[in-house]
Coordinates of C-alpha atoms and ligand atoms in Angstrom, one line a residue:
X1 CA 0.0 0.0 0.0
X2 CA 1.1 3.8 -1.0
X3 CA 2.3 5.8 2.0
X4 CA -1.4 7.4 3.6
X5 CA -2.2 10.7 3.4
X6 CA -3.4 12.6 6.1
X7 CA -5.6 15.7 5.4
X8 CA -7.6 15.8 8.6
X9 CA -5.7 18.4 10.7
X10 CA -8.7 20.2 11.9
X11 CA -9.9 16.9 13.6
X12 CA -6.3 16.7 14.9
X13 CA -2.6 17.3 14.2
X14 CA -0.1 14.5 14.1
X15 CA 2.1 14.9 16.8
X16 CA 5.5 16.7 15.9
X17 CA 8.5 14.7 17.3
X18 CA 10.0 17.5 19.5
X19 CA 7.0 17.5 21.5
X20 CA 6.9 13.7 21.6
X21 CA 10.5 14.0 22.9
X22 CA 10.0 16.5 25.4
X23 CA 6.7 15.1 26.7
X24 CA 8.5 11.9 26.8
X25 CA 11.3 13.8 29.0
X26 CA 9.2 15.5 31.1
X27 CA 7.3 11.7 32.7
X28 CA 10.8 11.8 34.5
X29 CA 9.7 14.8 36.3
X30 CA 7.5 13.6 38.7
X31 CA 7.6 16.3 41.8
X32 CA 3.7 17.8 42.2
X33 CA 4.5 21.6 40.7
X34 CA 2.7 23.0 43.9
X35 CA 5.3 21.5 46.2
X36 CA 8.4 23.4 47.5
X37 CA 11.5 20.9 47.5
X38 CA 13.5 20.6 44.5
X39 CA 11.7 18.0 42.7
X40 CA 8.3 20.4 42.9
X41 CA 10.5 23.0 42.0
X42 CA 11.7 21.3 38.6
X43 CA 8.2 20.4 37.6
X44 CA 6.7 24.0 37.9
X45 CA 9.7 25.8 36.0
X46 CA 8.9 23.6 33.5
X47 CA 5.0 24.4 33.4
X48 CA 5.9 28.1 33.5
X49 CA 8.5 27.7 30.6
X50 CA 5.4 26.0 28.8
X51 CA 3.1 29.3 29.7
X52 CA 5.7 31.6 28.1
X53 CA 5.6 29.6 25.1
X54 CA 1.8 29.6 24.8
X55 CA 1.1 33.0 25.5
X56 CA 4.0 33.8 22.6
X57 CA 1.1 32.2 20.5
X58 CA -1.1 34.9 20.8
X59 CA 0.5 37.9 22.5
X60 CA -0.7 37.7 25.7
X61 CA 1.0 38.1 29.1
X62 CA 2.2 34.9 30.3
X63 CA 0.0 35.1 33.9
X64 CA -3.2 35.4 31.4
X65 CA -2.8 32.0 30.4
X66 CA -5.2 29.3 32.3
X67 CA -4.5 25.2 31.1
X68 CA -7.5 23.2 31.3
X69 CA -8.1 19.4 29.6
X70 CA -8.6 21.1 26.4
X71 CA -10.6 23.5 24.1
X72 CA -13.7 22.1 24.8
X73 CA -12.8 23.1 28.7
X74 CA -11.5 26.3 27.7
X75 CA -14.8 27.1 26.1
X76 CA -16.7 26.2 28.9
X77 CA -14.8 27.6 31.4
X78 CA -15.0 31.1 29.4
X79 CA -19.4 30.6 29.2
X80 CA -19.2 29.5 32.5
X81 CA -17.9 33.0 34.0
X82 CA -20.7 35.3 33.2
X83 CA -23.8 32.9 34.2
X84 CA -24.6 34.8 37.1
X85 CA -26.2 38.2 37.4
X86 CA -27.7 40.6 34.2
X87 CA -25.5 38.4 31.4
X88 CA -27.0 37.7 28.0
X89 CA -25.0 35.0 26.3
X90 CA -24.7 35.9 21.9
X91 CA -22.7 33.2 19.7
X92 CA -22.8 33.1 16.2
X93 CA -24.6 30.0 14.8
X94 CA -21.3 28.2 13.4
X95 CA -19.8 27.5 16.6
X96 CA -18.0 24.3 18.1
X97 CA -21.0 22.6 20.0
X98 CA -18.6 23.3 22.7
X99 CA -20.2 26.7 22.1
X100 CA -23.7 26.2 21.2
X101 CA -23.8 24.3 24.5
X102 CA -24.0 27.7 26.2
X103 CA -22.0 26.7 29.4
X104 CA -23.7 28.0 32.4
X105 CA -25.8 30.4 30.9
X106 CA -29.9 29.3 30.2
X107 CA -31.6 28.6 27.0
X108 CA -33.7 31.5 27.6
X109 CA -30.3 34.2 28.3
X110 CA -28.7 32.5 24.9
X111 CA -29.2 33.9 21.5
X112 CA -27.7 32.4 18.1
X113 CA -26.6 35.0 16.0
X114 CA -27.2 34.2 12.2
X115 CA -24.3 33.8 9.4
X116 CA -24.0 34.6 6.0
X117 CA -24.0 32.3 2.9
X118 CA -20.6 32.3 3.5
X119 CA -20.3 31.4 6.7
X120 CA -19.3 35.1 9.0
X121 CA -21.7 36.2 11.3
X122 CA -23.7 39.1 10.6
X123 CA -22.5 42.0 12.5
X124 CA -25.7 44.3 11.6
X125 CA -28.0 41.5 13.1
X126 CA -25.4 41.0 15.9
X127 CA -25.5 45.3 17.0
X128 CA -28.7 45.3 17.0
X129 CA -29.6 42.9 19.1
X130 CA -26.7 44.4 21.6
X131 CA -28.9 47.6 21.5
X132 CA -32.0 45.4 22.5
X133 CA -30.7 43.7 25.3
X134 CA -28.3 46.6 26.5
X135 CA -32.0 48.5 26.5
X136 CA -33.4 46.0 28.5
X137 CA -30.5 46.3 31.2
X138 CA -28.7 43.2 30.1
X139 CA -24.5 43.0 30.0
X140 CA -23.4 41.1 26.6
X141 CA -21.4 38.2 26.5
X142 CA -20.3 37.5 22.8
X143 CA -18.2 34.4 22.2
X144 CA -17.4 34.5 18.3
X145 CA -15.3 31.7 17.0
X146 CA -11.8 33.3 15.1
X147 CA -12.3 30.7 12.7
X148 CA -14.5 27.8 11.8
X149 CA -13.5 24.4 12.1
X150 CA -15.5 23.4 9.0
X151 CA -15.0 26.1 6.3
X152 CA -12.2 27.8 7.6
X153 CA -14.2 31.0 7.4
X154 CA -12.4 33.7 9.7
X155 CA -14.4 35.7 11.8
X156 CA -14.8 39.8 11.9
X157 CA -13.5 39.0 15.7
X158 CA -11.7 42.6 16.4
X159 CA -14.2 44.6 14.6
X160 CA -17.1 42.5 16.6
X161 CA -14.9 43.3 20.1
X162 CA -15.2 46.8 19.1
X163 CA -19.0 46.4 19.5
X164 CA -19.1 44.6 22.2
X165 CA -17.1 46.9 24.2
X166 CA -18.8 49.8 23.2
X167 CA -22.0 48.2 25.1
X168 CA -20.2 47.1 28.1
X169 CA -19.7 43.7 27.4
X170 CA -16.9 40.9 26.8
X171 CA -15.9 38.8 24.2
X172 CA -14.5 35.3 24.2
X173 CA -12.7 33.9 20.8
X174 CA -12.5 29.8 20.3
X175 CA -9.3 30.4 18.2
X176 CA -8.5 26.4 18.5
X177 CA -8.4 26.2 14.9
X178 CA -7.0 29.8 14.4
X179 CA -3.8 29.7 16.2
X180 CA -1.1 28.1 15.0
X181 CA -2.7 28.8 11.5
X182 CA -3.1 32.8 11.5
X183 CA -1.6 35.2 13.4
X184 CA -3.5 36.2 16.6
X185 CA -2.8 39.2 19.2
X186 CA -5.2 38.8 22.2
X187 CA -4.6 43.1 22.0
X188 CA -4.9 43.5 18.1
X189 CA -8.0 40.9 18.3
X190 CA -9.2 43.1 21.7
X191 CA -10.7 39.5 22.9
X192 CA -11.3 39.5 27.1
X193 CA -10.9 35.5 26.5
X194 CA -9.5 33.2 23.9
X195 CA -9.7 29.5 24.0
X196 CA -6.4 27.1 22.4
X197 CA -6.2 23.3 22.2
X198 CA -3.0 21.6 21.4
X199 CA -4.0 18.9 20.0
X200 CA -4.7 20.9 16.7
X201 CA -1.3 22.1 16.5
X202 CA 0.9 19.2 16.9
X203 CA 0.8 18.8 21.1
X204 CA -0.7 16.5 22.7
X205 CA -4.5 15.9 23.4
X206 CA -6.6 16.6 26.8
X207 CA -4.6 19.7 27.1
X208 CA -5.6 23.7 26.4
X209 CA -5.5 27.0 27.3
X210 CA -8.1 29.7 28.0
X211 CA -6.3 33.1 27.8
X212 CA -7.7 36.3 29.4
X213 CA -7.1 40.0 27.8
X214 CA -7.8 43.3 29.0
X215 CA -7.8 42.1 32.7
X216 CA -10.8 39.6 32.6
X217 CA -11.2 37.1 35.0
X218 CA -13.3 33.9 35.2
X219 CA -14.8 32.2 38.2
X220 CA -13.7 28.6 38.3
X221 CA -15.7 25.5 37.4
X222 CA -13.1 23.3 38.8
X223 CA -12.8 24.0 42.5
X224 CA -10.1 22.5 45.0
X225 CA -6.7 23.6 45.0
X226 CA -5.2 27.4 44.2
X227 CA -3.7 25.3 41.2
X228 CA -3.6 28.1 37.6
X229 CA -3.5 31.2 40.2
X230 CA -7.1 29.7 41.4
X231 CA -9.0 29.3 37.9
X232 CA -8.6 25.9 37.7
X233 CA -7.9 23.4 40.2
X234 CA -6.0 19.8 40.4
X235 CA -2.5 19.0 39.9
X236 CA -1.2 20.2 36.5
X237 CA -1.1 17.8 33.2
X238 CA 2.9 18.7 33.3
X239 CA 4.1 16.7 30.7
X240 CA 0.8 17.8 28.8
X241 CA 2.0 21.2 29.3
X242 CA 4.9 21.1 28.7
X243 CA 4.0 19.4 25.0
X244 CA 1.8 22.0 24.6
X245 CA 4.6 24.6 24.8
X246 CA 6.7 22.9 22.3
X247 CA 3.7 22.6 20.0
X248 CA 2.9 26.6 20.6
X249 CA 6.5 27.7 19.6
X250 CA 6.7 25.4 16.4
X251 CA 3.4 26.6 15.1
X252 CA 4.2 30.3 15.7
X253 CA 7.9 30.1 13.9
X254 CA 6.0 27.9 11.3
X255 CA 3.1 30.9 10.5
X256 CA 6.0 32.3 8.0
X257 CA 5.3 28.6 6.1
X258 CA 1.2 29.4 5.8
X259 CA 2.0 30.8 2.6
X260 CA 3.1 27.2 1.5
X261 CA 0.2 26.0 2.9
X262 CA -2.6 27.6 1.2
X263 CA -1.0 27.4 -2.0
X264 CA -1.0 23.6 -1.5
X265 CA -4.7 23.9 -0.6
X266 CA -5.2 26.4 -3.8
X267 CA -3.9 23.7 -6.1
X268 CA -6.0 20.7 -4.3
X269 CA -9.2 23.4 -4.8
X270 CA -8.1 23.5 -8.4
X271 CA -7.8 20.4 -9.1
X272 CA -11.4 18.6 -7.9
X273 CA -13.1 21.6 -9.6
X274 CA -11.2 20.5 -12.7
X275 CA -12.4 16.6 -11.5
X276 CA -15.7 17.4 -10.8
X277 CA -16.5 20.4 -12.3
X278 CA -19.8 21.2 -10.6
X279 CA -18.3 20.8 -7.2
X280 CA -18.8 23.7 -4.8
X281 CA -16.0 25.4 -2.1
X282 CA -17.9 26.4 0.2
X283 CA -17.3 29.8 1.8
X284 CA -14.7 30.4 -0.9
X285 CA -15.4 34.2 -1.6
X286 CA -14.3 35.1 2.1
X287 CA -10.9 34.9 3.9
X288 CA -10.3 31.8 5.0
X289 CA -8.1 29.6 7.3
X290 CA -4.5 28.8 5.1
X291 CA -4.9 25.2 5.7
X292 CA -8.7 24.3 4.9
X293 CA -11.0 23.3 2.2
X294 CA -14.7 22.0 2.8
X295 CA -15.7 21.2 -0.5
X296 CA -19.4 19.5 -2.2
X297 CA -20.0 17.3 -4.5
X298 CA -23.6 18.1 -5.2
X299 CA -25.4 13.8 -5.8
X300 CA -22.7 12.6 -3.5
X301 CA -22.6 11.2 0.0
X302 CA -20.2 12.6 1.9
X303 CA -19.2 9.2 3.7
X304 CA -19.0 7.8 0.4
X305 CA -16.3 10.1 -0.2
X306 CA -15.1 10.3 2.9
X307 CA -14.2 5.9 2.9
X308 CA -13.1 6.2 -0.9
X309 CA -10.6 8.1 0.0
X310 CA -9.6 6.6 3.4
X311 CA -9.0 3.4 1.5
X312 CA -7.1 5.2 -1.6
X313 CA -5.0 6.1 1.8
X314 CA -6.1 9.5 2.3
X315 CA -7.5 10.2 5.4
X316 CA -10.3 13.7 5.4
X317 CA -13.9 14.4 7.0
X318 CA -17.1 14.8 6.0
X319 CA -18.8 18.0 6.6
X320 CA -21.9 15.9 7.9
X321 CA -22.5 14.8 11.0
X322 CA -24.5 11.6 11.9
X323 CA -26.8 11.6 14.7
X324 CA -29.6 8.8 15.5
X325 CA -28.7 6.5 12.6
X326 CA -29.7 9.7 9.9
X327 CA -26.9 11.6 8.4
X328 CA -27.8 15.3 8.4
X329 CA -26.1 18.3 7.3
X330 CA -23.7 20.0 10.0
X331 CA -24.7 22.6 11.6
X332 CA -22.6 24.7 10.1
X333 CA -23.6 24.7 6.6
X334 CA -26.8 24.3 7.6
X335 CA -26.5 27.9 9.2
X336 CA -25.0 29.1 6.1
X337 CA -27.9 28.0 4.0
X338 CA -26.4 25.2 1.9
X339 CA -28.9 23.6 -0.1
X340 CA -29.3 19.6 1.3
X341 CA -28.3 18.0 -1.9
X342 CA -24.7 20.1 -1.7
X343 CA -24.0 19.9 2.2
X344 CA -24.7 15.9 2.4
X345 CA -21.6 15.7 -0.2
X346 CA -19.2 18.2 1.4
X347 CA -16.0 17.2 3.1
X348 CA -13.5 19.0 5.0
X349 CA -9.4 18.4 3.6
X350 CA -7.3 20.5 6.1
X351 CA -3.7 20.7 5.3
X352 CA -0.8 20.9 8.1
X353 CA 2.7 21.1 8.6
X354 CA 4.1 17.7 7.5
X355 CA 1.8 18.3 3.9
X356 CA 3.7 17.8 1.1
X357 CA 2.8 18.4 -2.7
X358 CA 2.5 14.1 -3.0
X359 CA -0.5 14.3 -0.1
X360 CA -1.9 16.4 -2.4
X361 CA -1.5 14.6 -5.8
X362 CA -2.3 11.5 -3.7
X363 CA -5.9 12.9 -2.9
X364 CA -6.4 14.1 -6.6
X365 CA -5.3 10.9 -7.6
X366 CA -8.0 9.0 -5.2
X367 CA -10.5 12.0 -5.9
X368 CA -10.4 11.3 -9.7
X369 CA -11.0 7.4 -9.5
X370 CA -13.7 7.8 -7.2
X371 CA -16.0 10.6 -9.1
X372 CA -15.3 8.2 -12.1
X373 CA -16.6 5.1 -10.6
X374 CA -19.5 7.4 -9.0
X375 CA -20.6 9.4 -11.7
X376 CA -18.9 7.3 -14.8
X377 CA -20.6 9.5 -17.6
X378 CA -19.6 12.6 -15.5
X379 CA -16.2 11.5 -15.4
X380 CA -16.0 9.6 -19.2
Ligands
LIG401 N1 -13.4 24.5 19.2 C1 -13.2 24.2 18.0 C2 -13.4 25.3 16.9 C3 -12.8 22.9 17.6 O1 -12.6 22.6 16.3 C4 -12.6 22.0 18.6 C5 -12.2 20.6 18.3 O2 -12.5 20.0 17.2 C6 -12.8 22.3 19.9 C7 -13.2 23.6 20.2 C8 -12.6 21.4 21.1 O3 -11.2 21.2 21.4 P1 -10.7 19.9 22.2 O4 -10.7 18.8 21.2 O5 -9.4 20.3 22.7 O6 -11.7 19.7 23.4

């Protein structure tokens, strides 16, 4: 069998080998980072070397940075700050269910902010429902992804802070599949809170990072120990950590390869349109994440494509999601509009650091036998 393919970095990253190294260093350090002695001592440097390294990620102050278990953590610890008291909870429609789960806050104080047909949120319906609620004495919360995990769509996120601000709220930014991938500046972005995974850019998994700005602060949903200045309690993930670091500092030096990236992706878009013709990129006329393509072959099933490929040795995801036996559009596309026939053929190829130009002739390859035997007078 060919060497496999793996286009599927916005599910996960393959772990780089100089975080598997110093992950794999750091199970020697086995002192409890709270303690005092030596060995305690050598396991907290270590987790604050890691914080540095993370915060370089986004241009935030090294104290700002909280690790939890993960992005989906992050997230929830940013939506669980706010429950309390005159908060009204806004996300736009596209978010990680992570998201749409609205953390502490109640059905009834959450409100889904529509997206365009191309997958941003719409500012104009956003502001004025800020001036509703902000008439009616409530404080906005606003948690807008920086970019979507399906599309790649990037988000209006500094313009949106702007907003935001001006009506006395906060914003929190799930940039898990942003960093590493775009440049973020917690300042430039004006975000209050921004959640990071590690998994997505090379670390390891069951490790994140939420990340306050303009002196925010969260109340813990994790309670015990004064553990992450008190924001998160239990003894530290340290070799987790410390991966994570590693993982931070390589995607940041490797922004200046993005370039790279997205022409790679370019030529992959190229060539299915050329294969399939008819095919659709979805949210192709706005700025997008480097690495991503979520593409529809209108007649298709997307898990048709989706095991084609995976046993032509290319590994990618379907942009639909399969919930009580019946496969449905995702979310996401549904909240852009997508017509049924196109969303239940999309899938999602996301391109990453060890991408080379064979990955991508190996899916064009796999993409052109498959539309052949699928649609053979298409094809013929
Ligand atoms: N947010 C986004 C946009 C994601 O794509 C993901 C993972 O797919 C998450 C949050 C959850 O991150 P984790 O897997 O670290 O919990």
């Amino acid at each position: 069998m060919n060497q496999r393919s793996y286009l599927d970095y916005n599910a996960t990253a393959p772990l780089r080998a100089e975080v598997r190294e110093a992950f794999a260093a750091t199970l020697y350090l086995y002192g409890n980072p709270s303690s005092v002695h030596a060995e305690g001592r050598a396991a907290r440097a270590a987790i604050e070397a890691a914080r540095a390294k993370v915060a370089g990620l986004v241009c935030a102050r090294t104290e700002d940075v909280i690790f939890t278990s993960g992005g989906t953590e992050a997230n929830a610890l940013a939506l669980a700050a706010q429950a309390g008291g005159a908060w009204h909870c806004y996300m736009s429609a596209v978010e990680h269910p992570s998201v749409l789960s609205g953390g502490r806050f109640y059905p009834e104080t959450t409100t889904r902010i529509p997206v365009t047909p191309d997958g941003v949120v719409d500012l104009e319906i956003l502001a004025k429902e800020l001036e509703k609620h902000h008439l009616g004495g409530w404080r906005p919360f606003v948690s807008l992804m920086a970019a979507n995990n399906e599309t790649g769509a990037i988000q209006p996120v500094a313009e949106t802070s702007k907003i935001v601000h001006s009506a006395g709220g906060l914003l929190h930014t799930d940039a898990v599949q942003a960093a590493g991938r775009i440049k973020l500046d917690m300042a430039a972005l004006g975000a209050d809170m921004l959640s990071l995974s590690a998994h997505k850019l090379g670390g390891p998994k069951g490790v994140g990072a939420l990340v306050l700005g303009n002196g925010a602060s969260v109340e813990p949903l994790v309670k015990g120990g004064a553990q992450e200045r008190r924001k998160r309690a239990g003894t530290e993930n340290v070799a987790g950590i410390v991966g994570f670091g590693v993982a931070a500092e390589l995607a940041a030096a490797d922004l200046a390869k993005m370039g790279t990236i997205a022409a790679l992706r370019n030529e992959l878009e190229k060539g299915a349109l050329t294969i399939a013709p008819d095919a659709v990129v979805l949210a192709a006329r706005v700025k997008r994440l480097p690495n991503t393509t979520c593409i529809a072959v209108p007649g298709a099933k997307a898990e048709t494509l989706v095991i084609g490929l995976d046993l032509a040795g290319v590994a990618v995801s379907s942009g639909s999601a399969c919930s009580s036996g019946k496969v449905e559009a995702s979310h996401v596309l549904s909240a852009m509009g997508v017509a049924e026939e196109i969303a239940q053929g999309a899938i999602r190829v996301s391109l990453g650091f060890a991408t080379k130009r064979a990955d991508i002739e190996n899916f064009l390859k796999a993409f052109a036998e498959l539309i052949k035997r699928l649609r053979p007078r298409v094809a013929a």
